[in-house]
Tab-separated table of C-alpha atoms and ligand atoms in Angstrom:
chain	number	residue	atom	x	y	z
A	114	MET	CA	-5.450	48.599	-31.179
A	115	ALA	CA	-8.485	47.407	-33.137
A	116	PRO	CA	-11.306	46.216	-30.874
A	117	THR	CA	-11.636	42.948	-32.873
A	118	THR	CA	-8.122	41.841	-31.842
A	119	MET	CA	-9.625	41.448	-28.371
A	120	ASN	CA	-11.349	38.263	-29.480
A	121	ASN	CA	-7.926	36.631	-29.541
A	122	PRO	CA	-7.499	35.238	-25.989
A	123	THR	CA	-3.745	35.927	-25.839
A	124	ASN	CA	-4.117	39.555	-26.913
A	125	LEU	CA	-6.953	40.071	-24.453
A	126	ILE	CA	-5.116	38.647	-21.434
A	127	GLU	CA	-2.069	40.703	-22.355
A	128	PHE	CA	-4.040	43.941	-22.692
A	129	VAL	CA	-6.377	43.514	-19.719
A	130	MET	CA	-4.248	41.679	-17.162
A	131	LEU	CA	-0.530	41.928	-18.036
A	132	GLU	CA	-0.486	45.522	-19.296
A	133	GLY	CA	-2.886	46.563	-16.532
A	134	ASN	CA	-5.539	48.193	-18.734
A	135	GLY	CA	-8.279	46.223	-17.017
A	136	VAL	CA	-11.824	45.942	-18.330
A	137	LYS	CA	-11.793	49.723	-17.905
A	138	GLY	CA	-9.338	49.841	-20.828
A	139	LEU	CA	-11.546	47.528	-22.867
A	140	SER	CA	-14.624	49.600	-22.115
A	141	GLU	CA	-12.878	52.787	-23.178
A	142	MET	CA	-11.927	51.281	-26.557
A	143	GLY	CA	-15.599	51.701	-27.388
A	144	LEU	CA	-16.205	48.038	-28.195
A	145	LYS	CA	-19.445	47.444	-30.081
A	146	SER	CA	-19.680	43.858	-28.913
A	147	LEU	CA	-18.491	41.876	-25.942
A	148	PRO	CA	-15.238	39.886	-26.432
A	149	ASN	CA	-15.962	36.122	-26.536
A	150	GLN	CA	-14.014	35.435	-23.359
A	151	TYR	CA	-16.639	37.330	-21.346
A	152	ILE	CA	-19.646	35.447	-22.689
A	153	GLN	CA	-21.090	33.454	-19.814
A	154	PRO	CA	-22.906	30.135	-20.266
A	155	LEU	CA	-26.682	30.633	-20.404
A	156	GLU	CA	-27.299	29.353	-16.881
A	157	GLU	CA	-24.943	31.951	-15.377
A	158	ARG	CA	-26.523	34.948	-17.073
A	159	MET	CA	-28.933	37.080	-15.124
A	160	SER	CA	-32.327	37.617	-16.644
A	161	MET	CA	-34.991	39.861	-15.157
A	162	ILE	CA	-37.461	36.988	-15.015
A	163	LYS	CA	-35.307	35.548	-12.224
A	164	VAL	CA	-35.848	38.665	-10.079
A	165	VAL	CA	-38.567	38.958	-7.421
A	166	SER	CA	-39.564	42.517	-6.707
A	167	GLN	CA	-42.095	41.830	-3.923
A	168	GLU	CA	-39.355	41.026	-1.433
A	169	SER	CA	-36.463	43.066	-0.048
A	170	ILE	CA	-33.770	42.690	2.564
A	171	PRO	CA	-34.314	44.612	5.832
A	172	ILE	CA	-33.085	48.162	6.403
A	173	ILE	CA	-32.084	48.556	10.040
A	174	ASP	CA	-31.677	51.875	11.850
A	175	MET	CA	-28.603	51.581	14.087
A	176	SER	CA	-29.058	54.844	16.033
A	177	ASN	CA	-30.190	52.896	19.116
A	178	TRP	CA	-28.114	49.788	18.580
A	179	ASN	CA	-28.283	48.930	22.295
A	180	ASP	CA	-32.074	48.602	22.133
A	181	PRO	CA	-32.931	44.872	22.237
A	182	LYS	CA	-35.361	45.422	19.335
A	183	VAL	CA	-32.481	46.552	17.120
A	184	GLY	CA	-30.372	43.595	18.265
A	185	ASP	CA	-33.217	41.224	17.440
A	186	ALA	CA	-33.689	42.764	14.002
A	187	ILE	CA	-29.963	42.286	13.252
A	188	CYS	CA	-29.889	38.653	14.431
A	189	ASP	CA	-33.189	37.813	12.691
A	190	ALA	CA	-31.872	39.272	9.429
A	191	ALA	CA	-28.589	37.362	9.798
A	192	GLU	CA	-30.530	34.097	10.280
A	193	LYS	CA	-33.134	34.583	7.591
A	194	TRP	CA	-31.508	36.681	4.873
A	195	GLY	CA	-27.785	36.764	5.650
A	196	PHE	CA	-28.009	40.301	4.226
A	197	PHE	CA	-29.320	43.633	5.487
A	198	GLN	CA	-28.664	47.346	5.120
A	199	VAL	CA	-27.856	49.698	8.003
A	200	ILE	CA	-28.604	53.404	8.263
A	201	ASN	CA	-27.487	55.845	10.987
A	202	HIS	CA	-24.480	53.567	11.393
A	203	GLY	CA	-22.171	56.272	12.742
A	204	ILE	CA	-19.779	56.479	9.788
A	205	PRO	CA	-19.817	60.054	8.443
A	206	ILE	CA	-21.249	60.293	4.921
A	207	GLN	CA	-18.182	62.315	3.892
A	208	VAL	CA	-15.932	59.340	4.699
A	209	LEU	CA	-18.041	57.193	2.354
A	210	GLU	CA	-18.001	59.834	-0.389
A	211	ASN	CA	-14.242	60.186	-0.042
A	212	VAL	CA	-13.574	56.478	-0.499
A	213	LYS	CA	-15.738	56.408	-3.651
A	214	ASP	CA	-13.805	59.411	-5.031
A	215	ALA	CA	-10.542	57.695	-4.118
A	216	THR	CA	-11.668	54.591	-6.025
A	217	TYR	CA	-12.148	56.687	-9.165
A	218	ARG	CA	-8.802	58.413	-8.523
A	219	PHE	CA	-6.991	55.057	-8.444
A	220	TYR	CA	-8.629	53.706	-11.615
A	221	GLU	CA	-8.030	56.964	-13.469
A	222	LEU	CA	-4.280	56.518	-13.049
A	223	PRO	CA	-2.481	55.551	-16.279
A	224	SER	CA	-2.159	51.774	-16.739
A	225	LYS	CA	1.622	52.003	-16.322
A	226	GLU	CA	0.990	53.137	-12.731
A	227	LYS	CA	-1.660	50.538	-11.955
A	228	VAL	CA	0.324	47.674	-13.509
A	229	LYS	CA	2.854	48.092	-10.677
A	230	TYR	CA	0.307	46.445	-8.380
A	231	THR	CA	-0.556	43.328	-10.407
A	232	LYS	CA	0.181	39.869	-8.978
A	233	GLU	CA	3.283	39.661	-11.220
A	234	ASN	CA	4.685	43.074	-10.266
A	235	SER	CA	3.441	44.085	-6.833
A	236	SER	CA	6.216	44.651	-4.307
A	237	SER	CA	3.786	43.744	-1.510
A	238	LYS	CA	1.801	40.513	-1.163
A	239	HIS	CA	-0.884	42.594	0.529
A	240	VAL	CA	-1.601	44.893	-2.406
A	241	ARG	CA	-3.063	43.471	-5.573
A	242	TYR	CA	-4.644	45.028	-8.640
A	243	GLY	CA	-6.394	42.663	-11.028
A	244	SER	CA	-9.317	41.954	-13.281
A	245	SER	CA	-11.984	39.246	-13.071
A	246	PHE	CA	-11.619	36.839	-10.104
A	247	THR	CA	-9.413	33.841	-10.919
A	248	PRO	CA	-8.768	34.182	-14.680
A	249	GLU	CA	-6.656	30.987	-14.761
A	250	ALA	CA	-9.579	28.919	-13.485
A	251	GLU	CA	-12.558	30.661	-15.076
A	252	LYS	CA	-14.459	29.378	-18.100
A	253	ALA	CA	-15.697	32.909	-18.764
A	254	LEU	CA	-14.179	36.091	-17.378
A	255	GLU	CA	-15.965	38.610	-15.135
A	256	TRP	CA	-16.411	42.271	-16.115
A	257	LYS	CA	-14.676	43.688	-13.019
A	258	ASP	CA	-11.402	45.345	-12.052
A	259	TYR	CA	-10.313	45.341	-8.426
A	260	LEU	CA	-7.694	46.649	-6.067
A	261	SER	CA	-7.425	44.411	-3.012
A	262	LEU	CA	-5.690	45.709	0.113
A	263	PHE	CA	-4.971	43.366	3.015
A	264	TYR	CA	-4.640	45.300	6.267
A	265	VAL	CA	-1.737	44.415	8.534
A	266	SER	CA	-0.989	47.682	10.311
A	267	GLU	CA	-1.329	51.400	9.754
A	268	ASP	CA	2.429	51.733	9.144
A	269	GLU	CA	2.477	48.935	6.604
A	270	ALA	CA	-0.542	50.383	4.797
A	271	MET	CA	1.030	53.853	4.720
A	272	ALA	CA	4.166	52.350	3.202
A	273	THR	CA	2.572	50.039	0.609
A	274	TRP	CA	-1.000	51.041	-0.358
A	275	PRO	CA	-1.307	53.220	-3.490
A	276	TYR	CA	-1.200	56.906	-2.599
A	277	ALA	CA	-4.247	57.677	-4.784
A	278	CYS	CA	-6.608	55.885	-2.378
A	279	ARG	CA	-4.541	54.987	0.702
A	280	ASP	CA	-5.714	57.603	3.211
A	281	GLU	CA	-9.385	57.355	2.249
A	282	ALA	CA	-9.416	53.540	2.416
A	283	LEU	CA	-7.701	53.627	5.808
A	284	GLU	CA	-10.107	56.236	7.148
A	285	TYR	CA	-13.139	54.206	6.021
A	286	MET	CA	-11.667	51.115	7.706
A	287	LYS	CA	-10.937	52.977	10.915
A	288	MET	CA	-14.352	54.618	11.062
A	289	SER	CA	-16.133	51.295	10.519
A	290	GLU	CA	-14.521	49.665	13.561
A	291	THR	CA	-17.250	50.665	16.051
A	292	LEU	CA	-20.052	49.485	13.771
A	293	ILE	CA	-18.289	46.133	13.216
A	294	LYS	CA	-17.883	45.625	16.964
A	295	GLN	CA	-21.521	46.523	17.624
A	296	LEU	CA	-22.724	44.040	15.013
A	297	LEU	CA	-20.464	41.239	16.252
A	298	ASN	CA	-21.430	41.852	19.896
A	299	VAL	CA	-25.107	41.597	19.089
A	300	LEU	CA	-24.666	38.525	16.865
A	301	MET	CA	-22.559	36.745	19.521
A	302	LYS	CA	-25.113	37.400	22.259
A	303	ARG	CA	-27.686	35.265	20.453
A	304	LEU	CA	-25.082	32.483	20.285
A	305	ASN	CA	-24.676	32.678	24.097
A	306	VAL	CA	-21.250	34.263	23.789
A	307	SER	CA	-21.529	37.152	26.222
A	308	GLN	CA	-17.946	38.392	26.219
A	309	ILE	CA	-15.668	38.785	23.194
A	310	ASP	CA	-12.245	38.050	24.730
A	311	GLU	CA	-8.943	38.375	22.876
A	312	LYS	CA	-9.112	34.910	21.332
A	313	ARG	CA	-12.665	35.475	20.132
A	314	GLU	CA	-11.761	38.901	18.813
A	315	SER	CA	-9.074	37.315	16.632
A	316	LEU	CA	-11.504	34.642	15.455
A	317	LEU	CA	-14.149	37.197	14.494
A	318	MET	CA	-12.125	40.158	13.289
A	319	GLY	CA	-8.442	39.204	13.362
A	320	SER	CA	-7.847	40.345	9.788
A	321	LYS	CA	-9.365	42.750	7.295
A	322	ARG	CA	-9.268	43.204	3.567
A	323	ILE	CA	-10.679	46.154	1.635
A	324	ASN	CA	-11.427	45.879	-2.073
A	325	LEU	CA	-12.021	48.794	-4.423
A	326	ASN	CA	-14.208	47.344	-7.179
A	327	TYR	CA	-14.638	49.052	-10.544
A	328	TYR	CA	-17.267	47.891	-13.038
A	329	PRO	CA	-17.003	49.954	-16.233
A	330	ILE	CA	-19.755	50.405	-18.813
A	331	CYS	CA	-20.278	47.074	-20.553
A	332	PRO	CA	-21.196	46.649	-24.249
A	333	ASN	CA	-23.627	43.809	-23.538
A	334	GLN	CA	-25.291	43.493	-20.170
A	335	GLU	CA	-27.163	40.274	-20.911
A	336	LEU	CA	-24.260	38.083	-21.943
A	337	THR	CA	-21.881	38.571	-19.055
A	338	VAL	CA	-21.593	39.203	-15.299
A	339	ALA	CA	-19.718	41.703	-13.148
A	340	ILE	CA	-19.302	39.114	-10.385
A	341	GLY	CA	-20.579	35.558	-10.611
A	342	ARG	CA	-22.581	33.770	-7.913
A	343	HIS	CA	-20.541	33.436	-4.735
A	344	SER	CA	-20.652	33.761	-0.997
A	345	ASP	CA	-17.974	35.720	0.869
A	346	VAL	CA	-15.475	33.803	2.988
A	347	SER	CA	-15.412	36.570	5.608
A	348	THR	CA	-16.978	36.686	9.081
A	349	LEU	CA	-19.013	39.601	7.845
A	350	THR	CA	-18.701	42.116	5.028
A	351	VAL	CA	-19.461	45.839	5.199
A	352	LEU	CA	-20.231	46.986	1.677
A	353	LEU	CA	-20.457	50.484	0.289
A	354	GLN	CA	-22.208	50.625	-3.070
A	355	ASP	CA	-22.878	53.663	-5.238
A	356	GLU	CA	-26.258	54.736	-6.679
A	357	THR	CA	-26.097	52.486	-9.782
A	358	GLY	CA	-27.509	49.222	-8.419
A	359	GLY	CA	-26.824	45.698	-9.701
A	360	LEU	CA	-26.223	43.616	-6.557
A	361	TYR	CA	-28.588	40.630	-6.246
A	362	VAL	CA	-29.045	38.228	-3.354
A	363	ARG	CA	-30.332	34.652	-3.609
A	364	ALA	CA	-33.949	34.451	-2.404
A	365	GLU	CA	-35.119	31.937	0.198
A	366	ASP	CA	-36.977	29.924	-2.454
A	367	HIS	CA	-33.549	29.394	-4.028
A	368	HIS	CA	-34.847	29.972	-7.552
A	369	SER	CA	-35.000	33.724	-7.696
A	370	TRP	CA	-32.902	36.777	-6.879
A	371	ILE	CA	-33.624	39.930	-4.876
A	372	HIS	CA	-32.141	43.296	-5.802
A	373	VAL	CA	-30.319	45.249	-3.092
A	374	PRO	CA	-31.447	48.790	-3.895
A	375	PRO	CA	-28.960	51.614	-3.377
A	376	VAL	CA	-30.014	53.609	-0.308
A	377	SER	CA	-28.244	56.926	0.120
A	378	GLY	CA	-25.883	56.851	3.118
A	379	ALA	CA	-26.576	53.181	3.891
A	380	LEU	CA	-24.124	50.294	4.128
A	381	VAL	CA	-24.904	46.721	3.143
A	382	ILE	CA	-23.943	44.080	5.694
A	383	ASN	CA	-23.653	40.421	4.819
A	384	ILE	CA	-22.705	37.323	6.761
A	385	GLY	CA	-19.770	35.354	5.328
A	386	ASP	CA	-18.840	31.665	5.371
A	387	ALA	CA	-16.613	32.014	8.456
A	388	LEU	CA	-19.582	33.148	10.579
A	389	GLN	CA	-21.844	30.495	9.075
A	390	ILE	CA	-19.256	27.909	10.162
A	391	ILE	CA	-18.655	29.450	13.610
A	392	SER	CA	-22.425	29.573	14.273
A	393	ASN	CA	-22.864	25.960	13.022
A	394	GLY	CA	-25.175	27.181	10.258
A	395	ARG	CA	-27.390	29.473	12.305
A	396	TYR	CA	-26.262	32.641	10.523
A	397	LYS	CA	-26.390	32.348	6.733
A	398	SER	CA	-23.729	33.305	4.237
A	399	ILE	CA	-25.978	33.934	1.274
A	400	GLU	CA	-25.039	33.700	-2.385
A	401	HIS	CA	-24.951	36.968	-4.288
A	402	ARG	CA	-23.978	38.254	-7.704
A	403	VAL	CA	-23.459	41.523	-9.549
A	404	THR	CA	-24.745	42.479	-12.990
A	405	THR	CA	-23.050	44.789	-15.471
A	406	ASN	CA	-24.490	48.038	-16.754
A	407	GLU	CA	-24.603	49.410	-20.300
A	408	SER	CA	-24.987	53.081	-19.300
A	409	ASN	CA	-23.033	53.688	-16.102
A	410	THR	CA	-19.776	52.800	-14.421
A	411	ARG	CA	-20.343	51.329	-10.965
A	412	VAL	CA	-17.972	51.217	-7.993
A	413	SER	CA	-18.282	49.353	-4.713
A	414	VAL	CA	-16.038	49.101	-1.679
A	415	PRO	CA	-16.385	46.032	0.548
A	416	ILE	CA	-14.523	45.640	3.826
A	417	PHE	CA	-14.112	41.928	4.497
A	418	VAL	CA	-13.870	41.342	8.243
A	419	ASN	CA	-12.219	37.960	8.751
A	420	PRO	CA	-10.665	35.574	11.237
A	421	SER	CA	-6.891	35.834	11.404
A	422	PRO	CA	-5.297	33.552	8.734
A	423	SER	CA	-3.643	31.486	11.502
A	424	ASP	CA	-6.919	30.833	13.391
A	425	VAL	CA	-8.582	27.448	13.318
A	426	ILE	CA	-12.282	28.069	12.747
A	427	GLY	CA	-15.156	25.748	13.605
A	428	PRO	CA	-18.513	25.785	15.416
A	429	LEU	CA	-18.216	27.431	18.853
A	430	PRO	CA	-18.648	25.273	21.974
A	431	GLU	CA	-21.422	27.650	23.167
A	432	VAL	CA	-23.405	26.863	20.020
A	433	LEU	CA	-22.995	23.101	20.399
A	434	ALA	CA	-23.755	23.150	24.151
A	435	ASN	CA	-27.444	22.400	23.505
A	436	GLY	CA	-26.427	19.077	21.979
A	437	GLU	CA	-26.943	20.054	18.339
A	438	LYS	CA	-24.944	18.142	15.759
A	439	GLN	CA	-21.725	19.766	14.537
A	440	ILE	CA	-22.124	20.266	10.790
A	441	TYR	CA	-18.724	21.828	9.946
A	442	LYS	CA	-15.199	20.563	10.599
A	443	ASN	CA	-12.462	22.708	12.092
A	444	VAL	CA	-10.238	24.259	9.438
A	445	LEU	CA	-7.234	26.570	9.343
A	446	TYR	CA	-8.706	29.804	8.031
A	447	SER	CA	-5.880	30.520	5.535
A	448	ASP	CA	-6.460	27.047	4.016
A	449	TYR	CA	-10.149	27.873	3.617
A	450	VAL	CA	-9.355	31.196	1.908
A	451	LYS	CA	-6.769	29.623	-0.405
A	452	HIS	CA	-9.357	27.051	-1.450
A	453	PHE	CA	-11.749	29.911	-2.291
A	454	PHE	CA	-9.210	31.970	-4.252
A	455	ARG	CA	-7.950	29.065	-6.381
A	456	LYS	CA	-11.224	28.242	-8.103
A	457	ALA	CA	-13.739	30.196	-10.132
A	458	HIS	CA	-16.835	31.540	-8.387
A	459	ASP	CA	-19.253	28.682	-7.877
A	460	GLY	CA	-22.085	29.738	-5.615
A	461	LYS	CA	-22.028	28.092	-2.209
A	462	MET	CA	-19.518	25.373	-3.109
A	463	THR	CA	-16.624	26.658	-0.946
A	464	ILE	CA	-18.314	25.614	2.295
A	465	GLU	CA	-18.666	22.009	1.051
A	466	TYR	CA	-14.921	21.812	1.735
A	467	VAL	CA	-15.621	21.706	5.499
A	468	LYS	CA	-19.054	20.062	5.680
A	469	ILE	CA	-19.385	16.930	7.829
A	470	ASP	CA	-21.571	14.494	5.880
B	103	WCA	C1	-4.656	32.892	1.908
B	103	WCA	C2	-4.359	34.370	1.693
B	103	WCA	C3	-5.498	34.998	0.928
B	103	WCA	C4	-3.095	34.517	0.891
B	103	WCA	O1	-2.046	33.873	1.577
B	103	WCA	P1	-0.640	33.521	0.959
B	103	WCA	O2	-0.577	32.084	0.548
B	103	WCA	O3	0.388	33.965	1.964
B	103	WCA	O4	-0.528	34.478	-0.277
B	103	WCA	P2	-0.519	34.176	-1.794
B	103	WCA	O5	-0.218	35.501	-2.397
B	103	WCA	O6	0.445	33.036	-2.101
B	103	WCA	O7	-1.999	33.769	-2.206
B	103	WCA	C5	-2.548	32.468	-2.109
B	103	WCA	C6	-3.562	32.316	-3.189
B	103	WCA	O8	-4.638	33.232	-3.022
B	103	WCA	C7	-4.780	34.077	-4.169
B	103	WCA	N1	-5.089	35.435	-3.749
B	103	WCA	C8	-4.512	36.146	-2.778
B	103	WCA	N2	-5.101	37.338	-2.646
B	103	WCA	C9	-6.068	37.401	-3.564
B	103	WCA	C10	-7.054	38.381	-3.942
B	103	WCA	N3	-7.151	39.522	-3.294
B	103	WCA	N4	-7.916	38.090	-4.930
B	103	WCA	C11	-7.831	36.912	-5.563
B	103	WCA	N5	-6.953	35.964	-5.251
B	103	WCA	C12	-6.075	36.179	-4.288
B	103	WCA	C13	-3.467	33.981	-4.853
B	103	WCA	O9	-3.678	34.108	-6.270
B	103	WCA	C14	-2.952	32.610	-4.513
B	103	WCA	O10	-3.378	31.650	-5.413
B	103	WCA	P3	-2.342	30.588	-6.048
B	103	WCA	O11	-1.455	31.425	-6.928
B	103	WCA	O12	-3.216	29.620	-6.805
B	103	WCA	O13	-1.584	29.965	-4.912
B	103	WCA	C15	-4.113	35.079	3.054
B	103	WCA	O14	-3.898	36.430	2.797
B	103	WCA	C16	-5.228	34.883	4.030
B	103	WCA	O15	-5.374	33.826	4.659
B	103	WCA	N6	-6.053	35.892	4.205
B	103	WCA	C17	-7.145	35.795	5.177
B	103	WCA	C18	-8.026	36.985	5.078
B	103	WCA	C19	-8.664	37.115	3.750
B	103	WCA	O16	-8.057	37.597	2.830
B	103	WCA	N7	-9.901	36.682	3.701
B	103	WCA	C20	-10.640	36.809	2.498
B	103	WCA	C21	-11.727	37.745	2.659
B	103	WCA	S1	-12.220	38.116	1.057
B	103	WCA	C22	-13.855	37.639	0.888
B	103	WCA	O17	-14.541	37.280	1.794
B	103	WCA	C23	-14.389	37.737	-0.426
B	103	WCA	C24	-13.621	38.150	-1.404
B	103	WCA	C25	-14.093	38.250	-2.731
B	103	WCA	C26	-13.215	38.770	-3.632
B	103	WCA	C27	-13.566	38.875	-4.949
B	103	WCA	C28	-14.810	38.445	-5.351
B	103	WCA	O18	-15.141	38.494	-6.638
B	103	WCA	C29	-15.713	37.956	-4.437
B	103	WCA	C30	-15.335	37.860	-3.135
B	104	AKG	O1	-20.193	45.123	-5.856
B	104	AKG	C1	-20.986	44.659	-5.059
B	104	AKG	O2	-22.045	45.204	-4.789
B	104	AKG	C2	-20.706	43.361	-4.360
B	104	AKG	C3	-19.264	42.931	-4.429
B	104	AKG	C4	-19.031	41.579	-3.836
B	104	AKG	O3	-19.923	40.781	-3.687
B	104	AKG	C5	-17.676	41.223	-3.412
B	104	AKG	O4	-16.712	41.978	-3.699
B	104	AKG	O5	-17.519	40.176	-2.757
B	105	FE2	FE1	-19.314	39.231	-2.271
């Protein structure tokens, strides 16, 4: 197909979404220019003048996670930045390498294999392959393909997740469990929650979703985005990025962006909306975005640690015990997530849905 036919919106949607070629397929056509549908409005483009290089998010060594100093560093970072990186986190480097390889293995499958997992075709509601975020609702599309895997049980994953990446994704999830519990324990302590009982465990980590993100080489880095400004709706997210770079976090001054540099063997941790709500705003779910790259393909693999869909989330009684004003309403978590998934990325707007004025 001639690259110019991709400027026709119907042809593009058919090729990228319905036939399952993804933006990977577009990229491999060797387009000289970016199809119109991907051109973002000026205010959503990322320019280097918006980047501050003097600041960076903390890098925290987890080898002595029981040391109160480490706990303080984690909680301070969660309050101030909402983002930090961890090293010596206990997950073997090989497990991380394997899940990156598995991501490539999935995307290198022919489109007729991948198309089996699109929203229209997937035999499981928990497995979805797609491109951009919410194409139906977006003014401009995002330069990203994804495979999203909702974890229910090991057996269900073994039966439904694509073979090309199934074992590696499961292993990464399993091996991250201890780190997730350590982080949540430390973060809860500062909120005066000393014990994570069964109910609290469901509220903090009752469900998990792993996404394999693929950002192919883009013909024009300046005009588009890989992921638009958003905050995650998770409790917290554990993110594996490769050595390419391109993830930016909103700076405290609100006007500029801070790059999250790739650190070999590290994982990026960020607080999501659910934990911002549960902590009544103490921990911050910070806006972030991803830029495209004209020279390299990038992959990333976030694990979204979430409340269970059937949990009602709201500020914890322990947090409100000091008499502070409740700033978020209680909400059924699956309603909150549906609200997020039905609209285009729009910065921190999702949380407005539950704000008490
Ligand atoms: C509400 C869910 C998501 C679906 O429930 P459902 O109603 O039984 O299932 P549906 O298949 O009918 O999906 C409902 C809507 O969500 C959409 N959706 C269903 N999974 C997906 C999907 N992975 N992708 C993007 N739309 C989807 C789906 O398109 C659909 O939209 P609509 O057709 O307008 O009703 C349910 O699984 C749930 O409550 N999950 C809770 C755990 C959970 O997934 N939490 C989200 C963590 S993800 C996160 O923090 C950040 C994710 C993120 C992801 C991409 C980014 O670019 C940036 C961030
Ligand atoms: O690719 C990245 O570095 C970040 C991805 C992200 O923000 C997301 O999937 O929610
Ligand atoms: Fe994100």
